Short mmCIF file of C-alpha atoms in Angstrom, two decimals:
data_model
loop_
_atom_site.label_atom_id
_atom_site.label_comp_id
_atom_site.label_asym_id
_atom_site.label_seq_id
_atom_site.Cartn_x
_atom_site.Cartn_y
_atom_site.Cartn_z
CA MET H 1 -226.83 -78.36 73.10
CA ALA H 2 -226.32 -77.56 76.68
CA VAL H 3 -229.10 -75.04 77.14
CA SER H 4 -231.78 -77.02 75.41
CA ASP H 5 -230.80 -80.08 77.42
CA SER H 6 -231.00 -78.14 80.65
CA VAL H 7 -234.57 -77.19 79.66
CA LEU H 8 -235.51 -80.39 78.50
CA ARG H 9 -234.19 -81.83 81.84
CA MET H 10 -236.85 -79.59 83.66
CA THR H 11 -239.46 -81.78 81.84
CA ALA H 12 -237.91 -85.07 83.04
CA ALA H 13 -238.21 -83.76 86.41
CA GLU H 14 -241.46 -82.43 85.94
CA ASP H 15 -242.73 -82.61 89.72
CA MET H 16 -239.39 -81.10 90.81
CA CYS H 17 -239.19 -78.37 88.30
CA PRO H 18 -238.45 -74.96 89.94
CA GLN H 19 -237.49 -73.28 86.69
CA ARG H 20 -240.99 -74.11 85.32
CA LEU H 21 -242.69 -72.39 88.33
CA VAL H 22 -240.62 -69.27 88.10
CA LEU H 23 -241.39 -68.97 84.29
CA GLU H 24 -245.07 -69.38 85.30
CA HIS H 25 -244.88 -66.80 87.94
CA VAL H 26 -243.38 -64.20 85.98
CA THR H 27 -245.62 -64.89 82.81
CA THR H 28 -249.10 -64.89 84.57
CA ARG H 29 -251.36 -62.21 83.41
CA TRP H 30 -250.84 -60.13 86.65
CA GLY H 31 -247.29 -61.21 87.19
CA VAL H 32 -246.45 -59.45 83.97
CA LEU H 33 -248.23 -56.46 84.64
CA VAL H 34 -246.90 -56.08 88.38
CA LEU H 35 -243.39 -56.55 87.16
CA ILE H 36 -243.62 -53.94 84.42
CA ALA H 37 -245.42 -51.37 86.61
CA LEU H 38 -242.76 -51.75 89.43
CA GLN H 39 -239.97 -51.30 86.98
CA GLU H 40 -241.12 -47.77 86.76
CA ARG H 41 -241.49 -46.89 90.47
CA SER H 42 -242.44 -48.36 93.70
CA TYR H 43 -246.20 -48.62 94.49
CA ARG H 44 -248.43 -48.78 97.55
CA PHE H 45 -250.87 -51.77 97.25
CA SER H 46 -253.92 -49.63 96.68
CA GLU H 47 -252.10 -47.64 94.01
CA LEU H 48 -250.81 -50.58 92.21
CA ARG H 49 -254.20 -52.07 92.08
CA ARG H 50 -255.56 -49.06 90.40
CA HIS H 51 -252.65 -48.82 87.99
CA VAL H 52 -253.07 -52.47 87.06
CA GLY H 53 -256.80 -52.31 86.94
CA ARG H 54 -259.28 -55.07 86.83
CA VAL H 55 -257.42 -57.23 89.43
CA SER H 56 -259.13 -58.38 92.52
CA GLU H 57 -257.64 -57.51 95.94
CA LYS H 58 -256.94 -61.32 96.56
CA MET H 59 -255.49 -61.91 93.40
CA LEU H 60 -253.11 -58.95 93.52
CA ALA H 61 -252.03 -59.85 97.09
CA GLN H 62 -251.43 -63.45 95.87
CA THR H 63 -249.27 -62.10 92.76
CA LEU H 64 -247.33 -60.00 94.96
CA GLN H 65 -246.84 -62.73 97.61
CA THR H 66 -245.61 -65.02 94.88
CA LEU H 67 -243.17 -62.56 93.47
CA GLU H 68 -241.88 -61.65 97.05
CA ARG H 69 -241.20 -65.12 97.76
CA ASP H 70 -239.33 -65.74 94.59
CA GLY H 71 -237.19 -62.86 95.49
CA PHE H 72 -238.57 -60.30 92.89
CA VAL H 73 -240.52 -57.85 94.97
CA HIS H 74 -239.57 -56.21 98.15
CA ARG H 75 -242.40 -55.56 100.74
CA ASP H 76 -241.73 -52.79 102.90
CA ALA H 77 -244.18 -52.31 105.71
CA LYS H 78 -243.79 -49.04 107.30
CA PRO H 79 -244.60 -48.74 111.14
CA VAL H 80 -246.85 -45.76 110.73
CA ILE H 81 -250.61 -45.07 111.17
CA PRO H 82 -252.45 -45.64 109.01
CA PRO H 83 -250.30 -48.64 108.06
CA ARG H 84 -248.38 -48.09 104.74
CA VAL H 85 -246.87 -50.90 102.59
CA ASP H 86 -244.61 -50.11 99.80
CA TYR H 87 -243.87 -52.78 96.92
CA SER H 88 -240.53 -52.34 94.68
CA LEU H 89 -238.49 -54.63 92.79
CA THR H 90 -235.40 -56.23 94.13
CA ALA H 91 -232.26 -56.32 91.86
CA LEU H 92 -233.41 -59.80 90.78
CA GLY H 93 -236.83 -58.54 90.12
CA GLU H 94 -235.28 -55.73 87.75
CA GLU H 95 -233.77 -58.60 85.95
CA ALA H 96 -237.14 -60.59 85.65
CA ALA H 97 -239.11 -57.37 84.73
CA GLY H 98 -236.58 -56.72 81.91
CA GLN H 99 -236.95 -60.16 80.62
CA VAL H 100 -240.78 -60.15 80.66
CA LYS H 101 -241.05 -56.78 79.31
CA ALA H 102 -238.87 -57.79 76.38
CA LEU H 103 -241.24 -60.64 75.65
CA ALA H 104 -244.33 -58.41 76.14
CA LEU H 105 -242.94 -55.96 73.79
CA TRP H 106 -242.14 -58.56 71.21
CA THR H 107 -245.73 -59.73 71.50
CA ASP H 108 -246.88 -56.31 70.95
CA ARG H 109 -244.60 -55.71 67.84
CA ARG H 110 -245.71 -58.95 66.26
CA MET H 111 -249.34 -59.01 67.19
CA ALA H 112 -250.44 -58.12 63.65
CA ALA H 113 -248.60 -60.94 62.05
CA VAL H 114 -250.31 -63.45 64.54
CA VAL H 115 -253.73 -62.07 63.94
CA GLU H 116 -253.14 -62.33 60.16
CA ALA H 117 -251.97 -65.94 60.42
CA ARG H 118 -254.88 -66.83 62.58
CA LYS H 119 -257.18 -65.44 59.95
CA ALA H 120 -255.45 -67.50 57.26
CA TYR H 121 -255.49 -70.58 59.34
CA ASP H 122 -259.25 -70.31 60.20
CA GLU H 123 -260.02 -69.53 56.54
CA THR H 124 -258.15 -72.78 55.19
CA ARG H 125 -260.26 -74.72 57.91
CA THR H 126 -263.57 -73.16 56.95
CA SER H 127 -263.13 -73.58 53.12
CA SER H 128 -261.80 -77.23 53.19
CA MET U 1 -244.73 -44.52 78.92
CA ALA U 2 -246.01 -45.97 75.61
CA VAL U 3 -244.80 -49.53 76.08
CA SER U 4 -246.28 -50.03 79.46
CA ASP U 5 -249.54 -48.07 78.38
CA SER U 6 -249.63 -50.60 75.64
CA VAL U 7 -249.47 -53.48 77.97
CA LEU U 8 -251.94 -52.20 80.28
CA ARG U 9 -254.42 -51.55 77.69
CA MET U 10 -254.38 -55.27 77.16
CA THR U 11 -255.69 -55.59 80.86
CA ALA U 12 -258.53 -53.10 80.21
CA ALA U 13 -259.65 -54.89 77.15
CA GLU U 14 -259.27 -58.19 78.97
CA ASP U 15 -261.79 -60.25 76.78
CA MET U 16 -260.36 -59.01 73.53
CA CYS U 17 -256.59 -59.47 74.73
CA PRO U 18 -254.92 -61.15 71.67
CA GLN U 19 -251.35 -60.27 73.10
CA ARG U 20 -252.28 -62.03 76.32
CA LEU U 21 -253.11 -65.09 74.36
CA VAL U 22 -249.98 -65.21 72.42
CA LEU U 23 -247.84 -64.67 75.53
CA GLU U 24 -249.82 -67.63 77.00
CA HIS U 25 -249.25 -69.88 74.13
CA VAL U 26 -245.49 -69.27 73.90
CA THR U 27 -244.99 -69.61 77.74
CA THR U 28 -247.08 -72.80 78.48
CA ARG U 29 -244.94 -75.77 79.53
CA TRP U 30 -245.18 -77.44 76.19
CA GLY U 31 -245.13 -74.28 74.22
CA VAL U 32 -241.68 -73.44 75.47
CA LEU U 33 -240.17 -76.93 74.85
CA VAL U 34 -241.67 -77.23 71.38
CA LEU U 35 -240.50 -73.86 70.31
CA ILE U 36 -236.86 -74.60 71.77
CA ALA U 37 -236.80 -78.06 70.01
CA LEU U 38 -237.93 -76.75 66.73
CA GLN U 39 -235.29 -73.95 66.80
CA GLU U 40 -232.70 -76.72 66.38
CA ARG U 41 -234.26 -78.54 63.60
CA SER U 42 -237.59 -79.80 62.15
CA TYR U 43 -239.25 -82.79 63.70
CA ARG U 44 -241.74 -85.44 62.70
CA PHE U 45 -244.72 -85.65 65.44
CA SER U 46 -243.72 -89.00 67.06
CA GLU U 47 -239.79 -87.80 67.14
CA LEU U 48 -240.86 -84.64 68.70
CA ARG U 49 -242.92 -86.27 71.22
CA ARG U 50 -239.95 -88.43 72.27
CA HIS U 51 -237.73 -85.59 72.38
CA VAL U 52 -240.04 -83.40 74.63
CA GLY U 53 -240.98 -86.29 76.78
CA ARG U 54 -243.77 -86.87 79.24
CA VAL U 55 -246.28 -85.18 76.89
CA SER U 56 -249.45 -86.85 75.91
CA GLU U 57 -250.26 -87.28 72.16
CA LYS U 58 -253.29 -85.14 72.70
CA MET U 59 -251.54 -82.45 74.57
CA LEU U 60 -248.58 -82.23 71.96
CA ALA U 61 -251.16 -82.14 68.98
CA GLN U 62 -252.96 -79.32 70.65
CA THR U 63 -249.83 -77.30 71.47
CA LEU U 64 -248.61 -77.74 67.76
CA GLN U 65 -252.09 -76.76 66.37
CA THR U 66 -252.13 -73.53 68.58
CA LEU U 67 -248.66 -72.78 67.61
CA GLU U 68 -249.54 -73.36 63.99
CA ARG U 69 -252.55 -71.03 64.17
CA ASP U 70 -250.69 -68.34 65.58
CA GLY U 71 -248.12 -68.59 62.66
CA PHE U 72 -245.33 -69.85 64.57
CA VAL U 73 -245.07 -73.41 63.47
CA HIS U 74 -245.27 -74.83 59.74
CA ARG U 75 -247.09 -78.12 59.37
CA ASP U 76 -245.92 -80.12 56.33
CA ALA U 77 -248.02 -83.11 55.47
CA LYS U 78 -246.18 -85.16 52.71
CA PRO U 79 -248.36 -87.13 50.53
CA VAL U 80 -246.51 -90.54 51.07
CA ILE U 81 -247.41 -93.86 52.53
CA PRO U 82 -247.07 -94.13 55.55
CA PRO U 83 -248.05 -90.43 56.01
CA ARG U 84 -245.37 -88.29 57.05
CA VAL U 85 -245.81 -84.86 58.81
CA ASP U 86 -242.87 -82.49 59.55
CA TYR U 87 -243.17 -79.74 61.98
CA SER U 88 -240.81 -76.59 61.63
CA LEU U 89 -240.60 -73.13 62.73
CA THR U 90 -241.89 -70.13 60.44
CA ALA U 91 -239.78 -67.02 60.45
CA LEU U 92 -242.19 -65.51 63.03
CA GLY U 93 -241.71 -68.76 65.01
CA GLU U 94 -237.97 -68.31 65.02
CA GLU U 95 -238.38 -64.99 66.59
CA ALA U 96 -240.81 -66.23 69.27
CA ALA U 97 -238.44 -69.25 69.93
CA GLY U 98 -235.46 -66.66 70.43
CA GLN U 99 -237.54 -64.56 72.71
CA VAL U 100 -238.88 -67.59 74.80
CA LYS U 101 -235.45 -69.17 74.98
CA ALA U 102 -233.88 -65.98 76.37
CA LEU U 103 -236.48 -66.18 79.05
CA ALA U 104 -235.71 -69.81 79.78
CA LEU U 105 -232.17 -69.25 79.81
CA TRP U 106 -232.48 -66.23 82.37
CA THR U 107 -234.56 -68.54 84.51
CA ASP U 108 -232.02 -71.17 84.45
CA ARG U 109 -229.15 -68.73 85.24
CA ARG U 110 -230.98 -67.10 88.22
CA MET U 111 -232.84 -70.33 89.64
CA ALA U 112 -230.30 -70.77 92.55
CA ALA U 113 -231.05 -67.09 93.52
CA VAL U 114 -234.70 -67.90 93.58
CA VAL U 115 -234.28 -70.90 95.48
CA GLU U 116 -232.24 -69.00 98.18
CA ALA U 117 -234.95 -66.36 98.32
CA ARG U 118 -237.87 -68.76 98.85
CA LYS U 119 -235.82 -70.49 101.48
CA ALA U 120 -235.21 -67.20 103.32
CA TYR U 121 -238.83 -66.11 102.97
CA ASP U 122 -240.31 -69.43 104.28
CA GLU U 123 -237.95 -69.29 107.19
CA THR U 124 -239.10 -65.88 108.14
CA ARG U 125 -242.53 -67.06 108.04
CA THR U 126 -241.97 -70.10 109.97
CA SER U 127 -239.97 -68.28 112.98
CA SER U 128 -242.61 -65.54 113.39
#
C-alpha cells in the first residue's frame, strides 16, 4: 500500500527522516497546546505563556521557534517601544493545528475507554 | 471554547494527565508504525519486527505492551508448540490507527512545504 510504504520508508531512512521530525514537533506537549491556542487567535508571547500555563519561558520560546522554522507559526516583531511580538498561524500552520486538534479531540473522547482498558490490564497482571 | 478548555485542563493537571500519555503512546516513532502496520492485518511478533524495520526486540515488545495496556492492541497467545503470539488491533485501536494515519498522511503531503520553510528560515538567519 502506497501510504504505508511511504511511512515505512521513513523508518528505513531513520537519520534522514524529516516527516518524523514534523510529527514530533506538532505532537509535543507544548506544540499541541500552542497550535490549538493560535488556532483561535494570535497571541503575544507573554499572553500565550499565561494561556498555555506551566510552560517555562525558555521552553515556550523554543517551541515557537521550532514551529516557526517548520513554517507553521508566523512571528511578527513590531518596531514599537516597548517591543511587541505577535505570534499567529500560517496557512500551513492552520492545517497542522486542524490535524493535531482532531487527534486531541479523539484522545479526549476515548479517554474513558483507555482508562478502563488499563484498569483491566493491570488487574489481570496483578491476579495472575 | 469547550474543546480547547478541555485540552488546556490537561496541562493544569500535568501529573495526572492521561490524555497526554495516550497522545504520546500513539505518536511515538514505533507506536505510529505499529498501528499503521496492524491496520492492514494481524502480525506475529517476528513478522512485525521485520515489517517495521530497525526496531530492537525490546523496544517493539515495549511498544506493543503499552498499546495493549491502552486497549489498542490485542495480544493472542496461542497454546501451541512452538509458541505463537499474534497481535491485532482492537476496535479502539482501529480508531487510533485511523487518527494517527491521517496525521502521518498529512505530514507526508506537506513535507515539501515544511522543507521549503526551514530552508527559508535558515537562510534568513545566516544572512542576518
